[in-house]
mmCIF file of C-alpha atoms in Angstrom:
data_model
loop_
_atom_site.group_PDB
_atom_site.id
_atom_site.type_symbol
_atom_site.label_atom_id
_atom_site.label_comp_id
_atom_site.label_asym_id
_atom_site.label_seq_id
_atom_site.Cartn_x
_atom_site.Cartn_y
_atom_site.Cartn_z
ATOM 1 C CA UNK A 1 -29.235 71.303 -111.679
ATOM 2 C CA UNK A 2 -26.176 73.230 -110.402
ATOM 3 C CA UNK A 3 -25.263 74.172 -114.307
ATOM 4 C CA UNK A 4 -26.013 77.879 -114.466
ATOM 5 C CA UNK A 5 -26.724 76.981 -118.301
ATOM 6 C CA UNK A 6 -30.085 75.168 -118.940
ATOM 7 C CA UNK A 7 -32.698 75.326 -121.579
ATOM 8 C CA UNK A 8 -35.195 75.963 -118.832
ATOM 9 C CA UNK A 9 -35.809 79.812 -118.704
ATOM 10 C CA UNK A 10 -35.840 81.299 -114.644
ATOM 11 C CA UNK A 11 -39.090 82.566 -113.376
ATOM 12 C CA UNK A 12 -37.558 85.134 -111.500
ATOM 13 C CA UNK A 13 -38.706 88.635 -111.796
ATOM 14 C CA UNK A 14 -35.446 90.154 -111.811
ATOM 15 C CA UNK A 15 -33.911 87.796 -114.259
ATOM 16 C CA UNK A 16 -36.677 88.498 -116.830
ATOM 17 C CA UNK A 17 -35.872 92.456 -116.214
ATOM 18 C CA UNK A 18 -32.342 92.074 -116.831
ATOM 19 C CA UNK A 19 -33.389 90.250 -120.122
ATOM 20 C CA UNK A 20 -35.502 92.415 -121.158
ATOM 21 C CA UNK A 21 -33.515 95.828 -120.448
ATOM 22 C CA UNK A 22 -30.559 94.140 -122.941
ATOM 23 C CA UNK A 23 -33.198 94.931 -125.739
ATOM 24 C CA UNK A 24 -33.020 97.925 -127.592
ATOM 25 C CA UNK A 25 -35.803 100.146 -128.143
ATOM 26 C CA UNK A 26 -38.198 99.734 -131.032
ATOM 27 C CA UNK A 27 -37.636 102.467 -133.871
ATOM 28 C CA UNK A 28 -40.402 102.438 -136.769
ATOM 29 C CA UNK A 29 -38.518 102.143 -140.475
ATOM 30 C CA UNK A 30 -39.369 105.347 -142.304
ATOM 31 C CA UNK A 31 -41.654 104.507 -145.134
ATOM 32 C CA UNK A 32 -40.528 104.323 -148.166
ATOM 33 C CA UNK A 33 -41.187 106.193 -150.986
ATOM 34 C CA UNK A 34 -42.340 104.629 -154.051
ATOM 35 C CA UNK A 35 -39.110 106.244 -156.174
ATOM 36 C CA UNK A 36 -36.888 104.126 -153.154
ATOM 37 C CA UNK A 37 -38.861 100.932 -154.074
ATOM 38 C CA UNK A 38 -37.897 101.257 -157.587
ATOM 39 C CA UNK A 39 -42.263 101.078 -158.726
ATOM 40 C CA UNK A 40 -43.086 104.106 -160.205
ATOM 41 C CA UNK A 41 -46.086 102.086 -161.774
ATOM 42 C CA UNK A 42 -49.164 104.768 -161.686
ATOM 43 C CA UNK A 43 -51.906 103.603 -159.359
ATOM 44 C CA UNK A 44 -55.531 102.834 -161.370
ATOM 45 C CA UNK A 45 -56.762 105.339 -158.814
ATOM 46 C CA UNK A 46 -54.756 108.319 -159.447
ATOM 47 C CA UNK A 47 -55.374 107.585 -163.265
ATOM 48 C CA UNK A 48 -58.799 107.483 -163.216
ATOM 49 C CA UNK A 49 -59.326 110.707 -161.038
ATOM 50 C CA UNK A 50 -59.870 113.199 -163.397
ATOM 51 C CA UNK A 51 -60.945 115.928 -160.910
ATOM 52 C CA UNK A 52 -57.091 116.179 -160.102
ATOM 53 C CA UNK A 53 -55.975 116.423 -163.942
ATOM 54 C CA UNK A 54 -55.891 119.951 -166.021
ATOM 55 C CA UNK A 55 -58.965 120.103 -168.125
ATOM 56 C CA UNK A 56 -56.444 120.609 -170.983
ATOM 57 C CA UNK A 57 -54.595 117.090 -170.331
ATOM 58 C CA UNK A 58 -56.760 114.716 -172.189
ATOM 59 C CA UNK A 59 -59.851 115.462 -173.997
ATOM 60 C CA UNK A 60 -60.584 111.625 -173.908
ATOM 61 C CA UNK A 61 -60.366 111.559 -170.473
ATOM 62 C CA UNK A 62 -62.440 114.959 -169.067
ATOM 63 C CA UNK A 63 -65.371 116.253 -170.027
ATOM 64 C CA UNK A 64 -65.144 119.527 -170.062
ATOM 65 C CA UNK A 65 -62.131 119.811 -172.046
ATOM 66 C CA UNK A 66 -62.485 120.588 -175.608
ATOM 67 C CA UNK A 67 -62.124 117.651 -178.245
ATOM 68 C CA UNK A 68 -59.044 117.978 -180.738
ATOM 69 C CA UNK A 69 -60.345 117.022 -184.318
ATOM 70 C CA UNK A 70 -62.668 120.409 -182.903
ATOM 71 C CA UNK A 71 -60.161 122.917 -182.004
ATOM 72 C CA UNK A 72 -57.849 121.721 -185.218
ATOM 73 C CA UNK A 73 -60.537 122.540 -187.632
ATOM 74 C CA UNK A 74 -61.414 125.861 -186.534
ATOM 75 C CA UNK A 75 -58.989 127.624 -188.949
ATOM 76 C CA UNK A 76 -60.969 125.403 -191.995
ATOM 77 C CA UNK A 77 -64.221 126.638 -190.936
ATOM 78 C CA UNK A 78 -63.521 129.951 -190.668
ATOM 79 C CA UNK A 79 -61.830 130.082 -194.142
ATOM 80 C CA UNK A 80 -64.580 127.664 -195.815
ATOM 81 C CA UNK A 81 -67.304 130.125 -193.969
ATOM 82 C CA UNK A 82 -65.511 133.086 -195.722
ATOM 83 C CA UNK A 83 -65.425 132.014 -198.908
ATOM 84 C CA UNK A 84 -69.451 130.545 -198.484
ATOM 85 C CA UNK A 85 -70.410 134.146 -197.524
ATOM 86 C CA UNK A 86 -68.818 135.730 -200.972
ATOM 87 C CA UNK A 87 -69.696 133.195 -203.170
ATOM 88 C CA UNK A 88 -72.992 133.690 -201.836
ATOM 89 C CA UNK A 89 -73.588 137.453 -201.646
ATOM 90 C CA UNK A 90 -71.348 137.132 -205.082
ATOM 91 C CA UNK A 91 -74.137 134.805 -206.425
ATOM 92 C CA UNK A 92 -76.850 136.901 -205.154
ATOM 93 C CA UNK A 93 -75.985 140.102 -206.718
ATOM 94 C CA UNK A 94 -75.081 138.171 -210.008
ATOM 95 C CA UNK A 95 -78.869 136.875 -209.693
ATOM 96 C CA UNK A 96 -80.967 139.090 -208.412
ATOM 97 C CA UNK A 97 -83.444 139.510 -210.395
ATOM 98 C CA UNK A 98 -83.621 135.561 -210.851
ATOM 99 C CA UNK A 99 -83.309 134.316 -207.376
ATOM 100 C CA UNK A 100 -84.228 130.520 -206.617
ATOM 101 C CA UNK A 101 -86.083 128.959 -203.990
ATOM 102 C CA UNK A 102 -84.411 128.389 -200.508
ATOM 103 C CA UNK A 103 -83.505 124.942 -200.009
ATOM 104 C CA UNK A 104 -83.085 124.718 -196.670
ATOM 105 C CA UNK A 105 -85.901 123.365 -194.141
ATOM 106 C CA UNK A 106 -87.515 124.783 -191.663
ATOM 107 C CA UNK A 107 -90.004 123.544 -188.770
ATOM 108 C CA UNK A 108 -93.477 125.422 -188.525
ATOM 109 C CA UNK A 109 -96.232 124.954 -186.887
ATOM 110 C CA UNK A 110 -97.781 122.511 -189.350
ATOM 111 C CA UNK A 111 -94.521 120.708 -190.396
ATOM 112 C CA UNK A 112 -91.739 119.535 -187.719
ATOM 113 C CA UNK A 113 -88.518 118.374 -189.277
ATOM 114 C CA UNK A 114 -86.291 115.945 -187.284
ATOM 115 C CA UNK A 115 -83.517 114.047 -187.971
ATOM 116 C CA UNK A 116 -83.096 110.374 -186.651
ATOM 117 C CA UNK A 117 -79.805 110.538 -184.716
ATOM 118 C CA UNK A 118 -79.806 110.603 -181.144
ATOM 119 C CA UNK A 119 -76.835 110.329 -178.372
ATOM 120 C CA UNK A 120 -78.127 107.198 -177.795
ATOM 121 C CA UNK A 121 -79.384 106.061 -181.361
ATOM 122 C CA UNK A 122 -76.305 107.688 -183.876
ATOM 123 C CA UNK A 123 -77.067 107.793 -187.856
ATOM 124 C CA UNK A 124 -74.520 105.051 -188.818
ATOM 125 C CA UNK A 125 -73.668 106.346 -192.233
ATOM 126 C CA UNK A 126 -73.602 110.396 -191.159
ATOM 127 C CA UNK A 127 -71.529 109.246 -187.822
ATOM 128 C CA UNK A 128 -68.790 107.540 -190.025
ATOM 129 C CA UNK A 129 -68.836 110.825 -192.583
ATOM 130 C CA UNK A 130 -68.049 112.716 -189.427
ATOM 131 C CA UNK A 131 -65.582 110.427 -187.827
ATOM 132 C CA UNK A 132 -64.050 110.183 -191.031
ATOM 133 C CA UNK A 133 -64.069 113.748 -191.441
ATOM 134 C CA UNK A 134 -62.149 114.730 -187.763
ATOM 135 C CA UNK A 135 -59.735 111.997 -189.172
ATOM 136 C CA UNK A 136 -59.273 114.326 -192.051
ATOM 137 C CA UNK A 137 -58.396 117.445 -189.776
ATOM 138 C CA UNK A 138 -56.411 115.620 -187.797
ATOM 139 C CA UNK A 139 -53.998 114.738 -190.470
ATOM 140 C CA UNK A 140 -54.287 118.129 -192.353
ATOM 141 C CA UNK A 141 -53.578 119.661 -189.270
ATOM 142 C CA UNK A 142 -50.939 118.053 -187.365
ATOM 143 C CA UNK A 143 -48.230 119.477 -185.885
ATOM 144 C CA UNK A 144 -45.011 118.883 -187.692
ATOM 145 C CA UNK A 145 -42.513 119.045 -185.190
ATOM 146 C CA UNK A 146 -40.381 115.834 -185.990
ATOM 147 C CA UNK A 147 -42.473 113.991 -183.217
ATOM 148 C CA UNK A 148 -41.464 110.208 -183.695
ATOM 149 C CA UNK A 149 -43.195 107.749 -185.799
ATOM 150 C CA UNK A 150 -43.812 104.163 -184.194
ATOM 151 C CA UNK A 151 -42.901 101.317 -186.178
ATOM 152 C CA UNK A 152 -45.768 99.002 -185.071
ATOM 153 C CA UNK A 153 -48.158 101.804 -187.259
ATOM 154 C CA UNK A 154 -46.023 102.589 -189.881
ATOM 155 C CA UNK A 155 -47.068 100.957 -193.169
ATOM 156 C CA UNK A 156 -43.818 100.512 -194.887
ATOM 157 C CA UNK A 157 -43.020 98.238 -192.152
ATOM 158 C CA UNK A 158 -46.539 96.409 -191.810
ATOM 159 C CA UNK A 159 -48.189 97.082 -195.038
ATOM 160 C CA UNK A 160 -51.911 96.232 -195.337
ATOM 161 C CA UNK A 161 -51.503 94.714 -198.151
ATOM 162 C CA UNK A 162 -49.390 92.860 -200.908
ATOM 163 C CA UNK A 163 -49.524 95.579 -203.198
ATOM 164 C CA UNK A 164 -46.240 97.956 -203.182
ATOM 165 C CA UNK A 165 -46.401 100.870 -201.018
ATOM 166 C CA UNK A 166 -45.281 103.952 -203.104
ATOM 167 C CA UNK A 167 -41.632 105.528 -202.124
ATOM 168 C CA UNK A 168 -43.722 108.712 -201.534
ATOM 169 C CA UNK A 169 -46.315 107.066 -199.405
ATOM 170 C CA UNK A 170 -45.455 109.692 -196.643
ATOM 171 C CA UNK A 171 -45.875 112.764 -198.816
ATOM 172 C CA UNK A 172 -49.413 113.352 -199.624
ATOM 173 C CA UNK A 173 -52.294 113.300 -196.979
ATOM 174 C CA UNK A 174 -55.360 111.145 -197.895
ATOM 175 C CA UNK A 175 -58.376 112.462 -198.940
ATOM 176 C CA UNK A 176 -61.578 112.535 -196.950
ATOM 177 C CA UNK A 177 -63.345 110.247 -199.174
ATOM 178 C CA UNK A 178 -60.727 107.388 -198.829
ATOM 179 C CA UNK A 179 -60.805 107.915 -195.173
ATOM 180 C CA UNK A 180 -64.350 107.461 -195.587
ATOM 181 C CA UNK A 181 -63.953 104.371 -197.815
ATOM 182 C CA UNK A 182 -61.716 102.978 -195.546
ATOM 183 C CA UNK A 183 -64.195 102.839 -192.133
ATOM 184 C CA UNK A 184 -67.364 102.690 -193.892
ATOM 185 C CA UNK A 185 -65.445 99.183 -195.206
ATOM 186 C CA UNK A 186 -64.247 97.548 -192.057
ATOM 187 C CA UNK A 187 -68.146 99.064 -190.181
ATOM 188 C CA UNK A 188 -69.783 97.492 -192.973
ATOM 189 C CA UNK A 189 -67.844 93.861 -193.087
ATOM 190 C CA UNK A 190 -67.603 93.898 -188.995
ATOM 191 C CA UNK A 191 -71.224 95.154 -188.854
ATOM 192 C CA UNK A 192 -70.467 97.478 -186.364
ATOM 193 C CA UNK A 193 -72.604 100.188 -184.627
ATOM 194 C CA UNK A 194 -72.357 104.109 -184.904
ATOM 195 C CA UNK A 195 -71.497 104.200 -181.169
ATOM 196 C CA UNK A 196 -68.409 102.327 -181.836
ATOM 197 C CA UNK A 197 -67.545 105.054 -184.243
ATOM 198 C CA UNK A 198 -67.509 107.370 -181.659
ATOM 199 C CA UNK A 199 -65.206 105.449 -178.821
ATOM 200 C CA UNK A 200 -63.110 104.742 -182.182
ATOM 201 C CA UNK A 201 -62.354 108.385 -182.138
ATOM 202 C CA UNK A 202 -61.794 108.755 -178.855
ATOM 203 C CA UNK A 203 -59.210 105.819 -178.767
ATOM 204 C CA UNK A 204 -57.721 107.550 -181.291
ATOM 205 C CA UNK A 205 -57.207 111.111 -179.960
ATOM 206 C CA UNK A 206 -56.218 109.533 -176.093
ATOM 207 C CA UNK A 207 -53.465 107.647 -178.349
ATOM 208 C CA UNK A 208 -52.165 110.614 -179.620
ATOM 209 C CA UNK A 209 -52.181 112.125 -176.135
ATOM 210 C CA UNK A 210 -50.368 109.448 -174.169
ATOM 211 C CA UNK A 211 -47.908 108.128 -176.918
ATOM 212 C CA UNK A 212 -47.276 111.915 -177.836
ATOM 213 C CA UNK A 213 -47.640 110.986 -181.532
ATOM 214 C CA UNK A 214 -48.757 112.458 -184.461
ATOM 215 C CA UNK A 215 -51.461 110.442 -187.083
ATOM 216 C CA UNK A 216 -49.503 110.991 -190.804
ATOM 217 C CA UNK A 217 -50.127 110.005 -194.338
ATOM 218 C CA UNK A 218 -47.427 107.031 -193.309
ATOM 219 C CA UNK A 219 -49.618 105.858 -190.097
ATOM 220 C CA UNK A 220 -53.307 106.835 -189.870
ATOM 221 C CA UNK A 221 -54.442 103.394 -191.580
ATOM 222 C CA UNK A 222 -53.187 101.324 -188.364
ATOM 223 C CA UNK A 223 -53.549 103.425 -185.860
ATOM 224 C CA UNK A 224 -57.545 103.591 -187.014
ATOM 225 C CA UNK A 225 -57.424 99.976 -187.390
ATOM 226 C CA UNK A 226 -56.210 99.449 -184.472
ATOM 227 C CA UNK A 227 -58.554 102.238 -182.875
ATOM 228 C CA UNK A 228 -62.330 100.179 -184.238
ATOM 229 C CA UNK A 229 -60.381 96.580 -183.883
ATOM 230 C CA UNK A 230 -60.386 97.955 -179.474
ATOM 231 C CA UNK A 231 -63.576 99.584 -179.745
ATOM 232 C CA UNK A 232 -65.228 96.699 -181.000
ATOM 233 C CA UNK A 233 -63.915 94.682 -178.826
ATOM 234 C CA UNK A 234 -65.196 97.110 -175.679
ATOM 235 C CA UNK A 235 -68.197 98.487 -177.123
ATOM 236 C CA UNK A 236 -69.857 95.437 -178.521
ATOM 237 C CA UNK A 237 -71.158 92.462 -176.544
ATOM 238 C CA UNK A 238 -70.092 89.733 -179.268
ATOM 239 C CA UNK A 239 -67.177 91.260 -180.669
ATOM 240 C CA UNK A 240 -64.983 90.686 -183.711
ATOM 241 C CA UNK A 241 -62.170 88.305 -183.279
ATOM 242 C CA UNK A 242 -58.570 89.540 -184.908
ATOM 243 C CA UNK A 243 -59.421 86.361 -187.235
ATOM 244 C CA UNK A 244 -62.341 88.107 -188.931
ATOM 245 C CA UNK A 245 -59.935 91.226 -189.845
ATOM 246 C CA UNK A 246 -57.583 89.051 -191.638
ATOM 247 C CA UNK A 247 -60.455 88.091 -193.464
ATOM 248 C CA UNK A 248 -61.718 91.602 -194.326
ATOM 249 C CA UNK A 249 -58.375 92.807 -195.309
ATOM 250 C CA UNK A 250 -56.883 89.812 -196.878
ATOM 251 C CA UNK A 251 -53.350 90.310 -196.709
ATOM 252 C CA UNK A 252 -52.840 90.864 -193.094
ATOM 253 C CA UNK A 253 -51.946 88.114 -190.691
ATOM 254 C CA UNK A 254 -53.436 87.161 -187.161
ATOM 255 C CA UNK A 255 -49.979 87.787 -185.484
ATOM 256 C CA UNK A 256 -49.732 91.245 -186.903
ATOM 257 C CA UNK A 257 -53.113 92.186 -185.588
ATOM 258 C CA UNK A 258 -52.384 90.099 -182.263
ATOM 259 C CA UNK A 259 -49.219 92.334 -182.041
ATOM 260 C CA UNK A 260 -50.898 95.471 -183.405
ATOM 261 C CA UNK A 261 -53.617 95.316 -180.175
ATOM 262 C CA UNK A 262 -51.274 94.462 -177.788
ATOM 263 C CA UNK A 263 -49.077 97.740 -178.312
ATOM 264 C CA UNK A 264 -52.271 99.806 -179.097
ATOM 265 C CA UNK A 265 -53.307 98.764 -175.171
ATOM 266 C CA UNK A 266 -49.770 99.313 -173.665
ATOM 267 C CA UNK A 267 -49.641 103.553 -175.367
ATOM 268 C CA UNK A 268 -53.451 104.005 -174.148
ATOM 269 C CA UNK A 269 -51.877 102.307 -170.409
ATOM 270 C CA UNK A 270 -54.758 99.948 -170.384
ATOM 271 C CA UNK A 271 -56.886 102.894 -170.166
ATOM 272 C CA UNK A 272 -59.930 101.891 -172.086
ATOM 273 C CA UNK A 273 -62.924 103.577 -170.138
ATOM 274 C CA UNK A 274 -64.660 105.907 -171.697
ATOM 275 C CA UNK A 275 -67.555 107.460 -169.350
ATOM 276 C CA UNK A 276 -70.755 108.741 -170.602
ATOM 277 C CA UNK A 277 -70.300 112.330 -170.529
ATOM 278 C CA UNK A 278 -67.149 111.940 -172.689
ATOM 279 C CA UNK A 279 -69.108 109.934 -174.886
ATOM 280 C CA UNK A 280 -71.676 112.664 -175.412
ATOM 281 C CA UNK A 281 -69.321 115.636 -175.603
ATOM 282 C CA UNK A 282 -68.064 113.228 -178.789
ATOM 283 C CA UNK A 283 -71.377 112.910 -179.990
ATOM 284 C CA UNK A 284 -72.198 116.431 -179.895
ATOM 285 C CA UNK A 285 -68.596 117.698 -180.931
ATOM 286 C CA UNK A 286 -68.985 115.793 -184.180
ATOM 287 C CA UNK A 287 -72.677 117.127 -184.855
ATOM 288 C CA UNK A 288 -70.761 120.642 -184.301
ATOM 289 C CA UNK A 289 -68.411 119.179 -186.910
ATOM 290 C CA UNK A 290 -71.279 118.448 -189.296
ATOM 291 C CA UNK A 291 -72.653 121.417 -189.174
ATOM 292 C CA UNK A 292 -69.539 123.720 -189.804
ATOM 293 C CA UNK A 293 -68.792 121.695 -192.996
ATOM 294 C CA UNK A 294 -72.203 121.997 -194.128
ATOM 295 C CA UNK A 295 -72.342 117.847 -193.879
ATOM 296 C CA UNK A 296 -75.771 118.181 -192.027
ATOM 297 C CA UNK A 297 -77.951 114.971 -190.823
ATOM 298 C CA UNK A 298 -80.958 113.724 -192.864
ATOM 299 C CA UNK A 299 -84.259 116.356 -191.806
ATOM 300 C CA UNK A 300 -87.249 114.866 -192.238
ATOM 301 C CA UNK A 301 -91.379 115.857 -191.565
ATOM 302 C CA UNK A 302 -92.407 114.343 -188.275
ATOM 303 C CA UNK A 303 -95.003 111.951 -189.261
ATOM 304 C CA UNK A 304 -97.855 110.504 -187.136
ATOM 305 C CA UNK A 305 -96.453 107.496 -186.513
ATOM 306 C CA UNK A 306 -93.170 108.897 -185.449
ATOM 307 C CA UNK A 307 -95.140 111.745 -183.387
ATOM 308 C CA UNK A 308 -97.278 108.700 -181.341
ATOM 309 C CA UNK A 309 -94.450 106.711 -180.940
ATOM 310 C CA UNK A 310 -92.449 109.845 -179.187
ATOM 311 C CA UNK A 311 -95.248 110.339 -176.612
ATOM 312 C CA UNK A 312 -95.681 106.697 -176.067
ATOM 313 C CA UNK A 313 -91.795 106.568 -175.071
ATOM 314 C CA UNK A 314 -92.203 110.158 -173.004
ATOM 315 C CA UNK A 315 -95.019 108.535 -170.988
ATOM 316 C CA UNK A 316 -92.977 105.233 -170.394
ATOM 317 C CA UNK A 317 -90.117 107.557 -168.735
ATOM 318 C CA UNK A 318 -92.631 109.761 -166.664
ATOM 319 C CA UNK A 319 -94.294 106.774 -165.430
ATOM 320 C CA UNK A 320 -90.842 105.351 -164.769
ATOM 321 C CA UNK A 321 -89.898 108.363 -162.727
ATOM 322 C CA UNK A 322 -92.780 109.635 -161.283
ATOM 323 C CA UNK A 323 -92.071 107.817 -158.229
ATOM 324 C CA UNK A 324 -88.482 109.192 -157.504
ATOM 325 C CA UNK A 325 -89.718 112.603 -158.234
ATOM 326 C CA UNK A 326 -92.460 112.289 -155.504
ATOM 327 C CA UNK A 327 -89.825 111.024 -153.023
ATOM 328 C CA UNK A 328 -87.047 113.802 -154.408
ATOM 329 C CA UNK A 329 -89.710 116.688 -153.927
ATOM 330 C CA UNK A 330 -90.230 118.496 -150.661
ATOM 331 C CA UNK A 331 -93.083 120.024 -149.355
ATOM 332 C CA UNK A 332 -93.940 122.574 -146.606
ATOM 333 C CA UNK A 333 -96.917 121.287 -144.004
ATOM 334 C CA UNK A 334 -99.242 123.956 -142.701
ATOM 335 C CA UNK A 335 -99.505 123.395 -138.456
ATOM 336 C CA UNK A 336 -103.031 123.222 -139.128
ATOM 337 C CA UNK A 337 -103.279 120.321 -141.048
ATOM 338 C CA UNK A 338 -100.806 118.719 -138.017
ATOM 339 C CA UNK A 339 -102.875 115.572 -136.976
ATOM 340 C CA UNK A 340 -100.353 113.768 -135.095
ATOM 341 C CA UNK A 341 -99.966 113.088 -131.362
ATOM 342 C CA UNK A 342 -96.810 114.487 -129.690
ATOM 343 C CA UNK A 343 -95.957 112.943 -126.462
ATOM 344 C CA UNK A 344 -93.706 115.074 -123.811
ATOM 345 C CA UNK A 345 -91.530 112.858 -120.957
ATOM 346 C CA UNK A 346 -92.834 113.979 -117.940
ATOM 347 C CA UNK A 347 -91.436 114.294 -114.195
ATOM 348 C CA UNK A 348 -93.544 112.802 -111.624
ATOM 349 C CA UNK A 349 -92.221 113.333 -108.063
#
């Protein structure tokens, strides 16, 4: 007991000051930065934050920024509309004392003509012509400023099929018809839906964004495959396995679609949302599209059956929302029609 060292620590007040007052003062560590860590790994938050992004960043991202297959066919349309109004007025005077019938329709009071795509409800085989058509611009028009070609999309390295691919296979830019051919074949063996059409084209423009590429004569037929294989895959419920490719296009192998998806997801960032007013802006951007080429949807009269079946789905949705409109909607109360006690607290001394 008379050993001043012990394991037993002293009760004493002043003992447990002195022990305390040999400890130095806390400091908080500065925080550090995520550069100091080393992770510069973009947080799923600020990615999916548009409000914070330019409206010019990413078309497939924001809504109110203008699509690309859009803006790079402008100069087409204006040259195609030129050359429509002389032949025409050309025609015309050529003709004018034999001038035909107007052929195209217009909605009266007796006859209504409609077509039958919707936003919700796209015309498979017109949504594919349009799709296939932006494709077309996008290729005609890209910029040719030595941007780099990847080799996972490059089909002298991963050809489609057996067949020799031509020494000039970079040279000449497809036509719209074989881009055409080409979807319309994999929508039609995959059975897919027009709305996958439309998130295929926005895959495909938000690649070209983040992987800063251009789509060539040497690349488009990947990167669209690999655009429907991933829209497929998000937009349908029971999608199409990478087997069932190989099958459509025979000479491919599982590994090279396998491979093809995996770097397809690492350019887009795993970024494979594509929200419903994006979607739309699509839709109606490639209606736009239609129209400026003169590739205009089916019209046809509204029928009787078509008419009933309109109102019948019009009086299913005000019925649906009649209820949230009467809570929504506010009304002023006269202080006559007031019928409702008010009590006052009262002092009683």
């Amino acid at each position: 007991m008379g050993n001043t060292t012990s394991c037993c620590v002293s009760s004493s007040p002043k003992h447990r000051r002195n022990n305390h007052s040999r400890l130095e003062p806390y400091r908080p560590e500065p925080e550090l930065s995520r550069d100091d860590t080393g992770c510069n790994l973009q947080h799923i938050s600020d990615r999916e934050n548009i409000d914070d992004l330019p409206i010019e960043y990413n078309p497939s991202d924001h809504p109110r920024a203008s699509t690309i297959f859009l803006s790079k066919s402008q100069s087409d349309v204006r040259d195609k509309r030129k050359s429509l109004y002389i032949n025409h007025f050309t025609h015309i005077l050529e003709n004018k004392h034999h001038l035909g019938t107007v052929r195209r329709k217009y909605s009266s009071c007796s006859t209504i003509f409609l077509d039958d795509s919707t936003v919700s409800q796209p015309n498979l085989k017109y949504t594919i012509k349009c799709v296939a058509l932006a494709i077309y611009y996008h290729i005609k028009n890209r910029d040719i400023d030595g941007r780099m070609l990847l080799d996972i999309f490059d089909e002298k390295l991963h050809p489609l099929s057996k067949s020799e691919v031509p020494g000039d296979y970079d040279k000449h830019d497809p036509e719209q018809k074989q881009i055409y051919r080409f979807v319309r074949t994999l929508f039609s063996a995959a059975q897919l839906t027009a709305e996958c059409a439309i998130v295929t084209l926005v895959y495909l423009e938000r690649l070209l964004t983040y992987a800063e590429i251009d789509i060539c004569p040497a690349n488009w037929k990947r990167i669209v495959l690999g655009a429907i294989l991933l829209a497929s895959k998000v937009w349908d419920d029971q999608a199409v396995w990478n087997v069932d490719y190989c099958q459509i296009l025979k000479d491919i192998t599982v590994e090279d679609m396998n491979e093809l998806e995996r770097q397809f997801l690492e350019l887009l960032q795993f970024n494979i949302n594509v929200p419903s007013s994006v979607y739309a802006k699509y839709y109606f951007d490639l209606r736009s599209l239609a129209e400026a080429n003169n590739l205009s949807f089916p019209l046809e009269p509204l029928s009787r059956d078509k008419a009933q079946k309109l109102e019948a789905i019009s009086r299913l949705c005000d019925d649906k929302y009649k209820d949230v409109r009467k809570l929504a909607k506010k009304r002023s109360v006269s202080a006559d029609n007031l019928a409702v006690v008010r009590w006052c607290p009262a002092i009683i001394s």
